[in-house]
Structures are given as structure tokens and as C-alpha cells.
Amino acid sequence: MNPNKVFFGFFIVLALTLNFGFVVGEIDRPEHHHVYEFFAVIVVNVIATILKLGDRTQMGAVLLATSLVAVLQLLAGAVVWWAAIYVSDIGMTPTVTASIVSLASGAVLANVVSVVLLIVETVTVRR
Amino acid sequence: MDSVIFTVIRRMRFPLMALTIVYSIAVLGFTLIPAQDASGNPARMGFFDAFYFVSYTATTIGFGELPYPFTPAQRLWTIVCIYATVIVWIYSIGTLISLAQDAGFNRAVTRRRFRKRVRELTRPFYLVCGYGETGTALTRALIHRNRMAVVIDVDPQRISALKMENYQLFVPALCADAGVPTILREAGLKHDRCIGVVAVTDDNEINLKISITAKLLHKDITVYARSDSSDVEKNMESFETDNVVDPYETFALHLAIALEMPCQFLIHRWLSGLNIEKLEEPVYPPATGLWVICGFGRFGKAIYSRLKVEGVGVIVIEATPDRTGEPAEGCIKGRGTEAETLKDARIESAVALVAGTSDDTNNLSIVMTAKELNSRLFVVLRQNELVNQDIVDAVHADIVMHPSAIIANRIRVMMMVPLLREFIVLAKMQDNAWACELASRISALVGDEAPDVWEVCLKCSGLPGDRTDPVAVIRALTDKQTVRLGHLMYDPHKRHDKLRCLTLLLKSEHGSTFLPKPETALSVGDRILFCGSSAARDDMEWTLQNENILRYSMTGKSRSPQRIWKVLAHALGVRH
């Protein structure tokens, strides 16, 4: 068992599960989508991205790409959140919440791809 | 992608992770700790404010407590944050700095920069493998003639010597093993501007490998290789290495020519010598009498067989005949540095001595001992290392043989003036009297400065020896004007003066003309070999490149003014 792989797999799966947990709930109700959970999703996704840096293989490149997509989507969501509260003063209306959650759902998809790739890679290594 | 970027990213992975984790814990802490607004009401810090605060605190900028003055609990957390984040930053920056100092990383960076510079070369260049004495002399000659070169050598000291040289043109250099095909490729072997590969490392095997690699990877390229053994030479020629130079064979051949025809030898030396040399007097090696050869290595063997062909009596002295082999009639065992051995070889009655061991000190010692015994000896001295130049000069040998210089000279001639080889082949068929006459004509032209030899190519760009095309002459020829050889040899300033040069060879599609007459008409595609003073070469460049000067040379009429001046002159009523 390679402890590095445990670490790696842990963060990739955690990125997906947290992301999924944040998205679950009715899309336009702010009380279903907590800000701390969103923060955790961003942090774990950034860590997952850093873990994927510097891998020269084809698989590594695709994994990195999916993570970058997820992080970008989440950061876009964070910017919307920030703008709603600090810039325009409209607060967490159903429209704002819906757009944040839909961006985060996109990130879920990217994370799913990431996990699927991880599984594929694991399956192809026969040991 | 590049290994350099990957190395940086890989090494920065852990520091970046640490930064992310510490930052997120700090931010999270601030959002969780209860705060107070300006009027003392309980409040919470938002993620944005928290991230803003942590960002400027972690980078030690410290704007103060925002958005409201902090509570003691917040201040406590701030203390924790400051120490944690600042330490993580120092750690990250430290990792970057240690990476920059890492030897392996630096090598990767240098190689990457070298690759990039080679890739960006836009002018034709030569790839010089081995920057020893030969490589240095060749690179200097190339740069002197405004040609580009790329250098590879395995010895870092030689590469730094190259950097200290301060060439007029930038010479990309890499410290690496030229025997490795990847290195050769990175040095531009497959680059479409690479016109030649010069394999002059100290190692025969590596030269062989470079030649093979070059021929396999770039079919049209010209390969010049040094080979010190006939095995390797035959091997190289078997796969069509264009120009193999064996310094010992070359020298032995020259010596044989000098024995028979001193003037031939003189002309050969003048024309193929480096420009810095002074014009030398002819040497007359004795063709009859006894020759003593010390050292029966590659050099001794080459001279021995040539002398035998010439029918000269030879006695060989060799210290280790069981290792080097010995001539058919046997040899005298000894180093030749002591008087006894030399006396055994009948040095008192000999006419000439060849000090040809691979050790400079021994060679000098042989010469000095022998001269004491017989002061009228004709001395041929083999010089192995350039650093011994001063002491070699001091013994006043009649001919000094320096392998690196011979190789450098031959390769330089083949690269820069390919026609010269053809001329020399033709000259060899003439007799000595003819050669003596030519020698006196050359020395009348150039005085005691060494003659310069150059080739003018009427539209044959892409040839290894070409200079920039002589545009004016080519245009005149395509306009169906008759340009004669003599036209190029007028002084561009005063037409009644002739440049101090003479034409050695004209090569056209009809064949080669040996010493062509000035009346010969030129046509596009001709190649002409000139010999004369360096000043004449520079002056001729004017005639070749500038249409007005060419017209002046051809017709004697001063340059006709440009259209605008004609119009102006007309308007002002000025008359020519």
C-alpha cells in the first residue's frame, strides 16, 4: 500500500462528497446551502488540484484538468456570493442561491469525472 | 512539456499544500470567532473579510484590524495566524530558493536555454563537437569569417573557456557528451540551418559515433571528422563521412611533397595556412642521406612509409617495439633522449631527425641531444600540446608538426574554401619550377604578410563555402552584360590600379580553368578562387556587392546618379 495514494484518493473523493453535500437540497433555498460547507468544498478542491500538479502522465494531465474546472466553477460561485453580499447588497435571494448552486453542481460533475478516472486508473493497475 | 517546469511544480507541491491548509484554517477561525461591530453589537466576520485580513497579515503587510477593532479572542487567533502563516511563507520561499541553487535543476535550466537558442538560429551554422585545440581554432576561424557555430564539449572547463572568449557572434555552447544522439539533436543536428558537423573530440570512438549519428539523422549534412587511426578512418569512410582528417597521414604526405618539390610545399602551406601567420621561407628537407625517426607510433609509421616510398634511408628508434610494432628491417631500442641510442642510430652521419614521440618533453630532449652530436641536422619536431609553444619555438626545428593545428587547418579549408582543395590537386601535377614561379608571384603581391585565400560564388547559396552572394555581379550577368574576371580585380577607388590579388581557379559548368586569364567572361554559377592580400579581399567585396562600383570597374564611368538626383539636378539647372 502506498500512503501517497491513500492521501491522494482521500482528497479527490472528499472533494466530490463535500461538493455533493453542498449541492444537495432545493436549488433556490439559501438555508439548504451553508456557507461553511462551501468554504470546505473550495479548500478541499484546491488541495486536490495541488496534489495533481507535476504528474507527467496522460492520466495526470486529464485529472489536473478536471480539478482545474471544478476549482474555477467553485471560485465563480464564490465571486457571485461575494458580489451578492458586499457589492450589490441584494443578499441571498433565490436567484443568487440558484446560480451559486448550479455553478457548484457543475463542479460536482467535474469531480465525478475525476473520481471515475481515478477508479479507471486503479482498475488498470493489476497487482 | 518541459522538465524544468515539472521540476518546479513537483517541488512546490508540498509548500503550496501547506499554504492552502494554513490559510483555510486561519480564515475559518476568523469567521467562527465572535466579533463586535463599531457600536459594540455582536457580529461575525464574513469569509471575504477574513480572507482579506489573513492575506495581508500572512504577507506581513499588516493594514490593522478591519473592518472593526478586534475583540481579545480575535487578537489571540491573530497571534496564532501570524506565526503559522509567516512560517509557511518562509518555508515556501525557502523551497523555491533551494531549488534555484540545486545543481541538477540548474543543469536542466541551462540545457533548456541552450535548446531554445539553437532552435532560434536563423543563419546557417556548423555544429562543432569537441572544443579542444582543434575545436577552438575552428570556432575562431568560423566566427572570424562571420559564420555561426554551436559547440558541445564534455569538459565544463572548456565550455567556460569558450564563454570567456568573447566572440563577436553568440556561440551557443553545452557541456555534454557529444556521443549521445539526443544531445546532438538538441544541439541542432536536425535543424534545417545546420550545414555541417565537425567531430574533433579527443576520442576516436566518439568522433566515429558523431559521424554515424550525423549521417543517419541528417542525410544532406557535411561531416568533418578527425581520426587518428586508419581503422576508424576506413570505418568512417564506409558510411560516406565526407571529410576524414588523419593528421599524421596528412603531415607525412606534406613531408613527402616537401622532399621532392619544396615550392609546391611552400605554396600549399601559404594557401592553406591561417591568416595570422607570416609568410615563411621555403624549407628544403634533404632528399638523400640517412633519416632517423624517434618514435614508431602513428606519426612515426606514417612518416616511415612515406620516406620509404621516396627511397630515403631510414633508421627507427623506438622504446617499446613490442607494443608499437617495428619496421621490417628492425629498429633500435631506446627512447632517443640519451646520446648512446642516437649514436647507435648513426646520428653523426644522418641528415635529418624526426622527433615524433607523443611526449613533448622527450621530443625536445631528443632534438637537443641530437643537435649536440650533429649540428647540421634537419629537424622535424612533433608538438603535441599547444601550451608548450614557447619551448618548441626555442629549439628552432625546421618543421614543426602540430596535429591539432593540421586538423583545424584542413577542416577550415574544406569548410571555407572548398575550391582550394581542387586547386592543390591540380597544382600537384605541375613541376617545382612552376610552383616556384607562382610562389614568387604571390610573395610579390602580398609582401611578407600571409596571403588570404577566398572563394567567390556567383549564385550558389547553400554551399558550405559561400559568402553572401555577390549581388551586383549576378544582376549584371542576368541583365546579359559581359562581366570579365579582370573587372572584379580593379581597385574600386581607382580603376587604373589593380587589386593585389590573383585568380587561382575558375570553376564553371564547362569545367575548371587553372589560373584563368583576366579576359575570361563570367557566367552565373561560376566559382572563382582568389589569392591575395586581405585588403584586396575587402576591396573586391565592394565591387561584388555594389552595382555602381561594378559599373565603374566595367566601363570606367563614374556612378550614374539616382533618379531623384537627376530630377533635382534638372530642376535646379545643374549640369553633369
CSV table of C-alpha atoms in Angstrom, one decimal, chain B residues 212-458:
chain,number,residue,atom,x,y,z
B,212,ILE,CA,27.3,7.9,-37.8
B,213,THR,CA,24.7,9.8,-35.9
B,214,ALA,CA,25.0,12.8,-38.1
B,215,LYS,CA,24.8,10.8,-41.3
B,216,LEU,CA,21.8,8.8,-40.0
B,217,LEU,CA,19.8,11.8,-38.7
B,218,HIS,CA,20.6,14.4,-41.3
B,219,LYS,CA,21.4,12.9,-44.7
B,220,ASP,CA,22.5,16.1,-46.5
B,221,ILE,CA,24.8,17.3,-43.9
B,222,THR,CA,28.6,17.6,-44.4
B,223,VAL,CA,30.6,15.8,-41.8
B,224,TYR,CA,34.2,16.6,-41.0
B,225,ALA,CA,35.8,14.2,-38.7
B,226,ARG,CA,39.2,13.7,-37.0
B,227,SER,CA,40.6,10.2,-36.9
B,228,ASP,CA,43.9,9.1,-35.6
B,229,SER,CA,43.8,5.5,-36.7
B,230,SER,CA,43.3,4.0,-40.1
B,231,ASP,CA,40.7,1.6,-38.7
B,232,VAL,CA,38.4,4.3,-37.6
B,233,GLU,CA,39.1,6.2,-40.8
B,234,LYS,CA,38.1,3.3,-43.0
B,235,ASN,CA,35.0,2.8,-40.8
B,236,MET,CA,34.0,6.4,-41.3
B,237,GLU,CA,34.5,6.4,-45.0
B,238,SER,CA,32.5,3.2,-45.2
B,239,PHE,CA,29.3,5.2,-44.4
B,240,GLU,CA,30.3,8.2,-46.5
B,241,THR,CA,31.7,10.6,-44.0
B,242,ASP,CA,32.6,13.4,-46.3
B,243,ASN,CA,35.9,14.5,-44.9
B,244,VAL,CA,38.0,12.4,-42.6
B,245,VAL,CA,41.3,14.0,-41.5
B,246,ASP,CA,44.1,11.9,-40.2
B,247,PRO,CA,46.7,14.5,-39.0
B,248,TYR,CA,49.7,12.0,-39.2
B,249,GLU,CA,49.0,10.9,-42.7
B,250,THR,CA,48.4,14.4,-43.8
B,251,PHE,CA,51.6,15.6,-42.4
B,252,ALA,CA,53.6,12.7,-43.8
B,253,LEU,CA,52.2,13.4,-47.2
B,254,HIS,CA,53.2,17.1,-47.0
B,255,LEU,CA,56.7,16.0,-45.9
B,256,ALA,CA,56.9,13.8,-49.0
B,257,ILE,CA,55.9,16.7,-51.2
B,258,ALA,CA,58.5,18.9,-49.5
B,259,LEU,CA,61.2,16.4,-50.2
B,260,GLU,CA,60.5,16.4,-53.9
B,261,MET,CA,59.2,19.8,-54.5
B,262,PRO,CA,59.9,22.4,-51.9
B,263,CYS,CA,58.0,25.2,-53.7
B,264,GLN,CA,54.9,23.0,-54.0
B,265,PHE,CA,55.0,22.5,-50.3
B,266,LEU,CA,55.5,26.2,-49.8
B,267,ILE,CA,52.5,27.2,-51.8
B,268,HIS,CA,50.4,24.6,-50.1
B,269,ARG,CA,51.4,26.0,-46.7
B,270,TRP,CA,50.8,29.6,-47.7
B,271,LEU,CA,47.5,29.0,-49.2
B,272,SER,CA,46.1,26.7,-46.5
B,273,GLY,CA,47.7,28.4,-43.5
B,274,LEU,CA,45.8,30.5,-41.1
B,275,ASN,CA,45.7,34.2,-41.8
B,276,ILE,CA,47.7,35.2,-38.8
B,277,GLU,CA,50.9,33.5,-39.9
B,278,LYS,CA,53.7,35.4,-41.6
B,279,LEU,CA,54.9,34.4,-45.0
B,280,GLU,CA,57.6,31.8,-44.4
B,281,GLU,CA,60.7,30.9,-46.3
B,282,PRO,CA,60.7,27.6,-48.1
B,283,VAL,CA,62.3,24.6,-46.3
B,284,TYR,CA,64.4,22.1,-48.1
B,285,PRO,CA,64.4,18.7,-46.4
B,286,PRO,CA,67.3,16.6,-47.6
B,287,ALA,CA,66.1,14.0,-50.0
B,288,THR,CA,69.3,12.0,-49.9
B,289,GLY,CA,71.1,10.6,-46.9
B,290,LEU,CA,70.0,9.0,-43.7
B,291,TRP,CA,66.9,9.9,-41.7
B,292,VAL,CA,66.5,9.0,-38.0
B,293,ILE,CA,63.0,8.6,-36.7
B,294,CYS,CA,62.4,8.6,-33.0
B,295,GLY,CA,59.1,7.0,-32.0
B,296,PHE,CA,57.3,4.5,-34.2
B,297,GLY,CA,53.8,5.4,-33.2
B,298,ARG,CA,51.1,6.5,-35.6
B,299,PHE,CA,53.2,9.5,-36.6
B,300,GLY,CA,56.4,7.6,-37.0
B,301,LYS,CA,54.8,4.9,-39.0
B,302,ALA,CA,53.2,7.4,-41.4
B,303,ILE,CA,56.5,9.2,-42.0
B,304,TYR,CA,58.4,5.9,-42.3
B,305,SER,CA,56.2,4.6,-45.1
B,306,ARG,CA,56.3,7.9,-47.0
B,307,LEU,CA,60.1,8.1,-46.7
B,308,LYS,CA,60.4,4.5,-47.9
B,309,VAL,CA,58.3,5.4,-50.9
B,310,GLU,CA,60.6,8.3,-51.7
B,311,GLY,CA,63.6,5.9,-51.4
B,312,VAL,CA,65.3,7.5,-48.4
B,313,GLY,CA,67.4,5.6,-45.9
B,314,VAL,CA,65.6,5.4,-42.6
B,315,ILE,CA,66.6,4.2,-39.1
B,316,VAL,CA,63.9,3.9,-36.4
B,317,ILE,CA,64.4,4.3,-32.7
B,318,GLU,CA,61.5,3.0,-30.5
B,319,ALA,CA,61.3,2.5,-26.8
B,320,THR,CA,58.6,-0.2,-26.8
B,321,PRO,CA,58.8,-2.0,-30.1
B,322,ASP,CA,56.8,-4.9,-28.7
B,323,ARG,CA,53.8,-2.6,-28.2
B,324,THR,CA,54.0,-0.4,-31.3
B,325,GLY,CA,55.5,-3.0,-33.7
B,326,GLU,CA,58.7,-2.4,-35.7
B,327,PRO,CA,59.7,-1.9,-39.3
B,328,ALA,CA,60.7,-4.8,-41.4
B,329,GLU,CA,64.4,-4.2,-41.0
B,330,GLY,CA,64.1,-3.9,-37.2
B,331,CYS,CA,64.7,-0.9,-35.0
B,332,ILE,CA,67.0,0.4,-32.3
B,333,LYS,CA,65.5,0.0,-28.9
B,334,GLY,CA,65.6,3.1,-26.7
B,335,ARG,CA,63.9,6.4,-26.2
B,336,GLY,CA,66.3,8.5,-28.2
B,337,THR,CA,66.7,11.0,-25.4
B,338,GLU,CA,70.2,9.7,-24.5
B,339,ALA,CA,73.3,10.1,-26.7
B,340,GLU,CA,74.0,6.3,-26.7
B,341,THR,CA,70.9,5.3,-28.6
B,342,LEU,CA,71.3,8.2,-31.0
B,343,LYS,CA,74.9,7.2,-31.7
B,344,ASP,CA,73.7,3.6,-32.3
B,345,ALA,CA,71.4,5.1,-34.9
B,346,ARG,CA,74.4,6.8,-36.6
B,347,ILE,CA,73.1,10.2,-35.8
B,348,GLU,CA,76.6,11.8,-36.6
B,349,SER,CA,76.2,10.8,-40.3
B,350,ALA,CA,72.5,11.3,-40.6
B,351,VAL,CA,71.0,14.2,-42.5
B,352,ALA,CA,67.6,14.5,-40.7
B,353,LEU,CA,65.9,13.7,-37.5
B,354,VAL,CA,62.2,13.2,-36.8
B,355,ALA,CA,61.4,13.6,-33.1
B,356,GLY,CA,58.0,12.0,-33.2
B,357,THR,CA,57.1,10.6,-29.8
B,358,SER,CA,53.8,11.5,-28.1
B,359,ASP,CA,55.6,13.4,-25.3
B,360,ASP,CA,56.7,16.9,-25.9
B,361,THR,CA,59.5,16.9,-23.3
B,362,ASN,CA,61.0,13.8,-24.7
B,363,ASN,CA,60.9,15.2,-28.2
B,364,LEU,CA,62.6,18.4,-27.2
B,365,SER,CA,65.2,16.4,-25.3
B,366,ILE,CA,65.8,14.2,-28.4
B,367,VAL,CA,66.3,17.3,-30.6
B,368,MET,CA,68.7,18.9,-28.1
B,369,THR,CA,70.8,15.8,-27.6
B,370,ALA,CA,70.9,15.1,-31.4
B,371,LYS,CA,71.9,18.6,-32.2
B,372,GLU,CA,74.9,18.4,-29.9
B,373,LEU,CA,76.0,15.3,-31.7
B,374,ASN,CA,75.3,16.7,-35.2
B,375,SER,CA,74.6,20.4,-35.6
B,376,ARG,CA,73.7,20.3,-39.3
B,377,LEU,CA,70.6,18.0,-38.8
B,378,PHE,CA,67.4,18.9,-40.4
B,379,VAL,CA,64.8,18.6,-37.6
B,380,VAL,CA,61.2,17.6,-37.8
B,381,LEU,CA,59.5,18.0,-34.5
B,382,ARG,CA,56.1,16.7,-33.4
B,383,GLN,CA,54.4,19.1,-31.0
B,384,ASN,CA,51.6,17.5,-29.0
B,385,GLU,CA,50.3,20.3,-26.9
B,386,LEU,CA,49.8,24.0,-27.6
B,387,VAL,CA,50.9,25.0,-24.1
B,388,ASN,CA,54.4,24.0,-25.0
B,389,GLN,CA,54.6,26.5,-27.8
B,390,ASP,CA,57.3,28.7,-26.3
B,391,ILE,CA,59.8,25.9,-25.7
B,392,VAL,CA,59.0,24.4,-29.0
B,393,ASP,CA,59.8,27.7,-30.7
B,394,ALA,CA,63.1,27.9,-28.8
B,395,VAL,CA,64.6,24.8,-30.3
B,396,HIS,CA,64.3,26.1,-33.9
B,397,ALA,CA,63.1,23.0,-35.6
B,398,ASP,CA,62.9,23.2,-39.4
B,399,ILE,CA,59.4,21.8,-39.5
B,400,VAL,CA,57.0,21.6,-36.5
B,401,MET,CA,54.2,19.2,-36.8
B,402,HIS,CA,51.2,20.0,-34.6
B,403,PRO,CA,48.3,17.6,-35.0
B,404,SER,CA,45.6,19.9,-33.7
B,405,ALA,CA,46.7,22.7,-36.0
B,406,ILE,CA,46.9,20.4,-39.0
B,407,ILE,CA,43.3,19.2,-38.5
B,408,ALA,CA,42.0,22.6,-37.8
B,409,ASN,CA,43.6,24.0,-40.9
B,410,ARG,CA,42.4,21.2,-43.1
B,411,ILE,CA,38.8,21.3,-41.9
B,412,ARG,CA,38.8,25.1,-42.1
B,413,VAL,CA,40.0,25.0,-45.7
B,414,MET,CA,37.4,22.4,-46.6
B,415,MET,CA,34.6,24.4,-44.9
B,416,MET,CA,35.6,27.9,-46.1
B,417,VAL,CA,37.3,27.4,-49.5
B,418,PRO,CA,36.3,24.0,-50.9
B,419,LEU,CA,37.8,25.1,-54.3
B,420,LEU,CA,41.3,25.3,-52.7
B,421,ARG,CA,41.5,21.5,-52.5
B,422,GLU,CA,40.8,21.2,-56.2
B,423,PHE,CA,43.4,23.8,-56.9
B,424,ILE,CA,46.0,21.9,-54.9
B,425,VAL,CA,45.3,18.7,-56.7
B,426,LEU,CA,45.8,20.5,-60.0
B,427,ALA,CA,48.9,22.2,-58.7
B,428,LYS,CA,50.5,18.9,-57.7
B,429,MET,CA,50.6,17.9,-61.3
B,430,GLN,CA,52.9,20.8,-62.2
B,431,ASP,CA,56.6,20.8,-61.6
B,432,ASN,CA,58.6,22.5,-59.0
B,433,ALA,CA,59.8,25.3,-61.3
B,434,TRP,CA,56.2,26.3,-62.0
B,435,ALA,CA,55.4,26.3,-58.2
B,436,CYS,CA,58.5,28.4,-57.5
B,437,GLU,CA,57.3,30.9,-60.1
B,438,LEU,CA,53.8,31.0,-58.6
B,439,ALA,CA,55.3,31.4,-55.1
B,440,SER,CA,57.3,34.4,-56.2
B,441,ARG,CA,54.2,36.0,-57.8
B,442,ILE,CA,52.3,35.5,-54.6
B,443,SER,CA,55.0,37.0,-52.5
B,444,ALA,CA,55.3,39.9,-54.9
B,445,LEU,CA,51.6,40.6,-54.4
B,446,VAL,CA,51.4,40.3,-50.6
B,447,GLY,CA,54.9,41.3,-49.4
B,448,ASP,CA,55.7,39.5,-46.2
B,449,GLU,CA,52.1,39.3,-45.0
B,450,ALA,CA,50.5,35.9,-45.3
B,451,PRO,CA,48.2,35.6,-48.3
B,452,ASP,CA,44.4,35.4,-47.9
B,453,VAL,CA,42.5,32.9,-50.0
B,454,TRP,CA,38.9,33.3,-50.8
B,455,GLU,CA,36.2,32.0,-53.0
B,456,VAL,CA,33.6,34.0,-54.9
B,457,CYS,CA,30.5,32.1,-55.8
B,458,LEU,CA,28.2,33.5,-58.4
